[in-house]
PDB file of C-alpha atoms and ligand atoms in Angstrom:
ATOM      1  CA  MET A   1      -0.150   0.102  -0.137  1.00 86.00           C
ATOM      2  CA  LYS A   2       1.477   3.538  -1.117  1.00 95.00           C
ATOM      3  CA  ARG A   3       1.338   6.501   1.118  1.00 97.00           C
ATOM      4  CA  ALA A   4       0.833  10.067   0.347  1.00 96.00           C
ATOM      5  CA  ALA A   5       4.247  12.287  -0.256  1.00 96.00           C
ATOM      6  CA  SER A   6       4.583  13.961   3.302  1.00 95.00           C
ATOM      7  CA  SER A   7       8.312  15.698   3.028  1.00 96.00           C
ATOM      8  CA  ILE A   8       8.842  18.627   0.757  1.00 96.00           C
ATOM      9  CA  ALA A   9      11.588  16.587  -0.908  1.00 97.00           C
ATOM     10  CA  GLU A  10       8.847  13.565  -1.691  1.00 97.00           C
ATOM     11  CA  LYS A  11       6.591  16.347  -2.832  1.00 97.00           C
ATOM     12  CA  MET A  12       9.064  18.033  -5.279  1.00 97.00           C
ATOM     13  CA  ILE A  13       9.724  14.466  -6.938  1.00 98.00           C
ATOM     14  CA  LYS A  14       5.937  13.424  -7.225  1.00 97.00           C
ATOM     15  CA  VAL A  15       5.278  17.087  -9.135  1.00 97.00           C
ATOM     16  CA  ASP A  16       8.432  16.410 -11.325  1.00 98.00           C
ATOM     17  CA  HIS A  17       6.877  12.921 -11.876  1.00 98.00           C
ATOM     18  CA  ALA A  18       3.761  14.333 -12.985  1.00 97.00           C
ATOM     19  CA  GLY A  19       5.136  17.143 -14.729  1.00 97.00           C
ATOM     20  CA  GLU A  20       7.292  14.676 -17.048  1.00 98.00           C
ATOM     21  CA  ASN A  21       4.113  12.928 -17.945  1.00 98.00           C
ATOM     22  CA  GLY A  22       2.409  16.166 -19.236  1.00 98.00           C
ATOM     23  CA  ALA A  23       5.603  16.613 -20.874  1.00 98.00           C
ATOM     24  CA  VAL A  24       5.879  13.286 -22.757  1.00 98.00           C
ATOM     25  CA  ASN A  25       2.624  13.926 -23.719  1.00 98.00           C
ATOM     26  CA  ILE A  26       2.827  17.111 -25.218  1.00 98.00           C
ATOM     27  CA  TYR A  27       5.658  15.935 -27.485  1.00 98.00           C
ATOM     28  CA  ARG A  28       4.017  12.731 -28.459  1.00 98.00           C
ATOM     29  CA  ALA A  29       0.903  15.052 -29.765  1.00 98.00           C
ATOM     30  CA  GLN A  30       3.506  17.715 -31.457  1.00 98.00           C
ATOM     31  CA  HIS A  31       5.492  14.735 -33.167  1.00 98.00           C
ATOM     32  CA  LEU A  32       1.487  13.456 -34.573  1.00 97.00           C
ATOM     33  CA  ALA A  33       0.516  16.890 -35.633  1.00 97.00           C
ATOM     34  CA  SER A  34       3.818  17.397 -37.162  1.00 96.00           C
ATOM     35  CA  THR A  35       2.997  14.764 -39.640  1.00 94.00           C
ATOM     36  CA  LEU A  36       0.826  17.145 -41.159  1.00 91.00           C
ATOM     37  CA  ARG A  37       2.397  20.484 -40.528  1.00 90.00           C
ATOM     38  CA  ALA A  38       6.018  20.202 -40.041  1.00 91.00           C
ATOM     39  CA  PRO A  39       7.377  16.857 -40.854  1.00 94.00           C
ATOM     40  CA  ARG A  40      11.013  18.017 -40.560  1.00 95.00           C
ATOM     41  CA  LEU A  41      10.274  18.587 -36.743  1.00 95.00           C
ATOM     42  CA  LYS A  42       9.503  14.901 -36.016  1.00 96.00           C
ATOM     43  CA  PRO A  43      12.781  13.804 -35.184  1.00 97.00           C
ATOM     44  CA  GLN A  44      13.401  16.182 -32.845  1.00 96.00           C
ATOM     45  CA  LEU A  45      10.063  15.767 -31.133  1.00 97.00           C
ATOM     46  CA  LYS A  46      10.553  12.053 -31.134  1.00 98.00           C
ATOM     47  CA  HIS A  47      13.850  12.696 -29.479  1.00 97.00           C
ATOM     48  CA  PHE A  48      12.541  15.050 -26.855  1.00 97.00           C
ATOM     49  CA  GLN A  49       9.786  12.508 -25.960  1.00 98.00           C
ATOM     50  CA  GLN A  50      12.170   9.904 -25.068  1.00 98.00           C
ATOM     51  CA  HIS A  51      14.065  12.096 -22.927  1.00 98.00           C
ATOM     52  CA  GLU A  52      10.681  12.955 -20.924  1.00 98.00           C
ATOM     53  CA  GLU A  53      10.257   9.168 -20.815  1.00 98.00           C
ATOM     54  CA  GLU A  54      13.377   8.578 -19.302  1.00 98.00           C
ATOM     55  CA  HIS A  55      12.941  11.612 -17.109  1.00 98.00           C
ATOM     56  CA  ARG A  56       9.336   9.961 -15.772  1.00 98.00           C
ATOM     57  CA  GLU A  57      10.798   6.676 -15.102  1.00 98.00           C
ATOM     58  CA  ILE A  58      13.627   8.472 -13.082  1.00 98.00           C
ATOM     59  CA  PHE A  59      11.027  10.076 -11.101  1.00 98.00           C
ATOM     60  CA  LYS A  60       8.829   6.929 -10.964  1.00 98.00           C
ATOM     61  CA  THR A  61      11.676   4.841  -9.685  1.00 98.00           C
ATOM     62  CA  TYR A  62      11.967   7.544  -6.869  1.00 98.00           C
ATOM     63  CA  LEU A  63       8.630   7.259  -5.714  1.00 98.00           C
ATOM     64  CA  ASP A  64       8.587   3.640  -5.691  1.00 98.00           C
ATOM     65  CA  SER A  65      11.689   3.596  -3.421  1.00 97.00           C
ATOM     66  CA  VAL A  66      10.230   5.417  -0.945  1.00 97.00           C
ATOM     67  CA  GLY A  67       6.722   3.723  -1.394  1.00 98.00           C
ATOM     68  CA  VAL A  68       4.894   7.265  -2.363  1.00 98.00           C
ATOM     69  CA  ARG A  69       2.248   7.168  -4.877  1.00 97.00           C
ATOM     70  CA  ARG A  70       1.829   9.551  -7.735  1.00 97.00           C
ATOM     71  CA  CYS A  71       0.281  12.936  -7.783  1.00 97.00           C
ATOM     72  CA  VAL A  72      -3.710  12.838  -8.370  1.00 96.00           C
ATOM     73  CA  SER A  73      -3.054  15.201 -11.352  1.00 96.00           C
ATOM     74  CA  TYR A  74      -0.923  13.001 -13.076  1.00 97.00           C
ATOM     75  CA  HIS A  75      -3.478  11.722 -15.644  1.00 97.00           C
ATOM     76  CA  LEU A  76      -4.805  15.098 -15.819  1.00 96.00           C
ATOM     77  CA  ASN A  77      -1.480  16.481 -16.701  1.00 97.00           C
ATOM     78  CA  GLY A  78      -1.502  13.782 -19.510  1.00 97.00           C
ATOM     79  CA  LEU A  79      -4.663  14.698 -21.032  1.00 98.00           C
ATOM     80  CA  GLY A  80      -3.768  18.382 -20.681  1.00 97.00           C
ATOM     81  CA  GLY A  81      -0.243  18.184 -22.194  1.00 97.00           C
ATOM     82  CA  PHE A  82      -1.474  16.001 -25.092  1.00 98.00           C
ATOM     83  CA  ALA A  83      -4.058  18.611 -25.895  1.00 98.00           C
ATOM     84  CA  LEU A  84      -1.811  21.382 -25.725  1.00 97.00           C
ATOM     85  CA  GLY A  85       0.453  19.454 -28.154  1.00 97.00           C
ATOM     86  CA  LEU A  86      -1.906  18.970 -30.546  1.00 97.00           C
ATOM     87  CA  VAL A  87      -3.137  22.349 -30.821  1.00 97.00           C
ATOM     88  CA  THR A  88       0.097  23.932 -30.805  1.00 97.00           C
ATOM     89  CA  GLY A  89       1.722  20.978 -33.256  1.00 97.00           C
ATOM     90  CA  LEU A  90      -1.167  21.909 -35.880  1.00 96.00           C
ATOM     91  CA  ILE A  91      -0.641  25.465 -35.585  1.00 95.00           C
ATOM     92  CA  GLY A  92       2.807  24.936 -36.634  1.00 94.00           C
ATOM     93  CA  PRO A  93       6.822  25.352 -35.998  1.00 94.00           C
ATOM     94  CA  SER A  94       7.136  28.270 -34.194  1.00 94.00           C
ATOM     95  CA  ALA A  95       3.974  27.410 -31.909  1.00 96.00           C
ATOM     96  CA  VAL A  96       5.781  24.171 -31.136  1.00 97.00           C
ATOM     97  CA  ALA A  97       8.654  26.119 -30.401  1.00 97.00           C
ATOM     98  CA  ALA A  98       6.929  28.912 -28.223  1.00 97.00           C
ATOM     99  CA  THR A  99       5.623  25.808 -25.870  1.00 97.00           C
ATOM    100  CA  THR A 100       8.679  24.005 -25.167  1.00 97.00           C
ATOM    101  CA  TYR A 101      10.468  27.398 -24.298  1.00 97.00           C
ATOM    102  CA  ALA A 102       7.847  28.282 -22.093  1.00 97.00           C
ATOM    103  CA  VAL A 103       7.479  24.919 -20.220  1.00 97.00           C
ATOM    104  CA  GLU A 104      10.938  24.395 -20.134  1.00 97.00           C
ATOM    105  CA  ASN A 105      11.690  28.058 -18.730  1.00 96.00           C
ATOM    106  CA  VAL A 106       9.504  27.385 -15.818  1.00 97.00           C
ATOM    107  CA  VAL A 107      10.918  24.264 -15.593  1.00 97.00           C
ATOM    108  CA  LEU A 108      14.520  25.481 -15.672  1.00 97.00           C
ATOM    109  CA  GLU A 109      13.649  28.043 -12.831  1.00 97.00           C
ATOM    110  CA  HIS A 110      11.930  25.370 -10.819  1.00 96.00           C
ATOM    111  CA  LEU A 111      14.779  22.690 -10.846  1.00 97.00           C
ATOM    112  CA  GLU A 112      17.419  25.250  -9.755  1.00 98.00           C
ATOM    113  CA  HIS A 113      15.245  25.917  -7.124  1.00 97.00           C
ATOM    114  CA  GLN A 114      14.817  22.029  -6.002  1.00 97.00           C
ATOM    115  CA  LEU A 115      18.439  21.721  -6.549  1.00 98.00           C
ATOM    116  CA  GLU A 116      19.423  24.009  -4.069  1.00 97.00           C
ATOM    117  CA  TYR A 117      16.769  22.849  -1.460  1.00 97.00           C
ATOM    118  CA  LEU A 118      17.747  18.875  -2.080  1.00 97.00           C
ATOM    119  CA  LYS A 119      21.294  19.519  -2.033  1.00 96.00           C
ATOM    120  CA  ASP A 120      21.274  19.102   1.634  1.00 94.00           C
ATOM    121  CA  ALA A 121      17.938  17.944   2.351  1.00 94.00           C
ATOM    122  CA  GLU A 122      17.767  14.579   0.626  1.00 96.00           C
ATOM    123  CA  PRO A 123      20.762  13.346  -1.660  1.00 96.00           C
ATOM    124  CA  GLU A 124      18.687  10.672  -3.660  1.00 96.00           C
ATOM    125  CA  ALA A 125      16.068  13.067  -4.691  1.00 97.00           C
ATOM    126  CA  PHE A 126      18.844  15.320  -5.556  1.00 98.00           C
ATOM    127  CA  ALA A 127      20.344  13.087  -7.761  1.00 97.00           C
ATOM    128  CA  ALA A 128      17.127  12.253  -9.650  1.00 98.00           C
ATOM    129  CA  VAL A 129      16.943  15.913 -10.603  1.00 98.00           C
ATOM    130  CA  SER A 130      20.378  16.441 -11.268  1.00 97.00           C
ATOM    131  CA  ALA A 131      20.011  13.620 -13.961  1.00 97.00           C
ATOM    132  CA  ILE A 132      17.282  15.644 -15.815  1.00 97.00           C
ATOM    133  CA  TYR A 133      18.734  19.212 -15.685  1.00 97.00           C
ATOM    134  CA  GLU A 134      21.157  18.826 -19.133  1.00 97.00           C
ATOM    135  CA  ASP A 135      18.425  17.500 -20.897  1.00 97.00           C
ATOM    136  CA  GLU A 136      15.788  20.448 -19.855  1.00 97.00           C
ATOM    137  CA  LYS A 137      18.408  23.159 -20.589  1.00 97.00           C
ATOM    138  CA  ALA A 138      19.002  21.572 -23.887  1.00 97.00           C
ATOM    139  CA  HIS A 139      15.489  21.544 -24.746  1.00 96.00           C
ATOM    140  CA  HIS A 140      15.016  24.859 -23.584  1.00 97.00           C
ATOM    141  CA  ASP A 141      18.077  26.515 -25.590  1.00 97.00           C
ATOM    142  CA  GLN A 142      16.894  24.467 -28.969  1.00 96.00           C
ATOM    143  CA  ALA A 143      13.462  25.955 -28.549  1.00 96.00           C
ATOM    144  CA  LYS A 144      14.638  29.628 -27.501  1.00 96.00           C
ATOM    145  CA  ALA A 145      16.745  29.173 -31.115  1.00 95.00           C
ATOM    146  CA  GLN A 146      13.729  28.119 -32.976  1.00 94.00           C
ATOM    147  CA  MET A 147      10.945  30.482 -31.968  1.00 94.00           C
ATOM    148  CA  GLN A 148      10.122  33.821 -33.245  1.00 92.00           C
ATOM    149  CA  ALA A 149       9.826  35.241 -29.917  1.00 90.00           C
ATOM    150  CA  ASP A 150       8.170  38.720 -31.410  1.00 92.00           C
ATOM    151  CA  LYS A 151       5.270  37.052 -33.001  1.00 94.00           C
ATOM    152  CA  LEU A 152       2.086  37.930 -31.078  1.00 95.00           C
ATOM    153  CA  LEU A 153       1.134  34.209 -30.935  1.00 94.00           C
ATOM    154  CA  SER A 154       4.479  33.506 -29.648  1.00 95.00           C
ATOM    155  CA  LYS A 155       4.039  35.862 -27.050  1.00 96.00           C
ATOM    156  CA  ILE A 156       0.201  34.541 -26.257  1.00 96.00           C
ATOM    157  CA  LEU A 157       1.388  31.190 -26.144  1.00 96.00           C
ATOM    158  CA  VAL A 158       4.484  31.610 -23.743  1.00 97.00           C
ATOM    159  CA  ARG A 159       1.949  33.358 -21.114  1.00 97.00           C
ATOM    160  CA  ILE A 160      -0.670  30.765 -21.057  1.00 96.00           C
ATOM    161  CA  VAL A 161       1.801  27.789 -21.232  1.00 96.00           C
ATOM    162  CA  ARG A 162       3.639  29.271 -18.686  1.00 97.00           C
ATOM    163  CA  THR A 163       0.616  29.957 -16.442  1.00 97.00           C
ATOM    164  CA  CYS A 164      -0.219  26.416 -16.751  1.00 95.00           C
ATOM    165  CA  THR A 165       3.321  24.823 -16.016  1.00 96.00           C
ATOM    166  CA  GLU A 166       3.216  26.768 -12.689  1.00 96.00           C
ATOM    167  CA  ALA A 167      -0.367  25.774 -11.963  1.00 95.00           C
ATOM    168  CA  VAL A 168       0.664  22.369 -12.389  1.00 94.00           C
ATOM    169  CA  ILE A 169       3.595  23.013  -9.736  1.00 95.00           C
ATOM    170  CA  TRP A 170       1.586  24.617  -7.537  1.00 96.00           C
ATOM    171  CA  PHE A 171      -1.081  22.184  -7.277  1.00 94.00           C
ATOM    172  CA  GLY A 172       1.219  19.281  -6.991  1.00 92.00           C
ATOM    173  CA  MET A 173       3.216  21.022  -3.887  1.00 93.00           C
ATOM    174  CA  ARG A 174       0.181  22.407  -2.006  1.00 87.00           C
TER     175      ARG A 174
HETATM  176 FE1  FE2 B   1      11.678  16.176 -18.600  1.00 73.04          FE
HETATM  177 FE1  FE2 B   2      11.919  18.468 -21.335  1.00 73.04          FE
END
């Protein structure tokens, strides 16, 4: 019988795990939509999706090891991520890049804050978060280079996606 996350470290990893499920599904849906809109993006999206699957597995392994159950938002994140990925994937490459940039921008800030806390509090959780940081940074930097930041649509998307990502984190940590 698994228990709910109780320590701050456990809540952090629980949120990260649920967030990765959202990320997996964003890229999965964008990959699908890109078949129509931007086939040249498909290898990159597949590659990002594989990273997110590995990240989700790293956090799942941690949660299993401490006997903590996943976040109640896990499946909702998957569904929300898929819907977001489908819509942005159908809009096209600049919407895809703006979405990745916005998600990863919030994620990086969040991971840096977690690493700062976990380095003294919980070495195992620190190791799990450290393991994914470079991948997220690479996603962020690549998307930043690809997005058309001065387009109105990009600005609107970044605002919406940032707010949604922050809401997922807030909900999971409360
Ligand atoms: Fe990730
Ligand atoms: Fe990522």
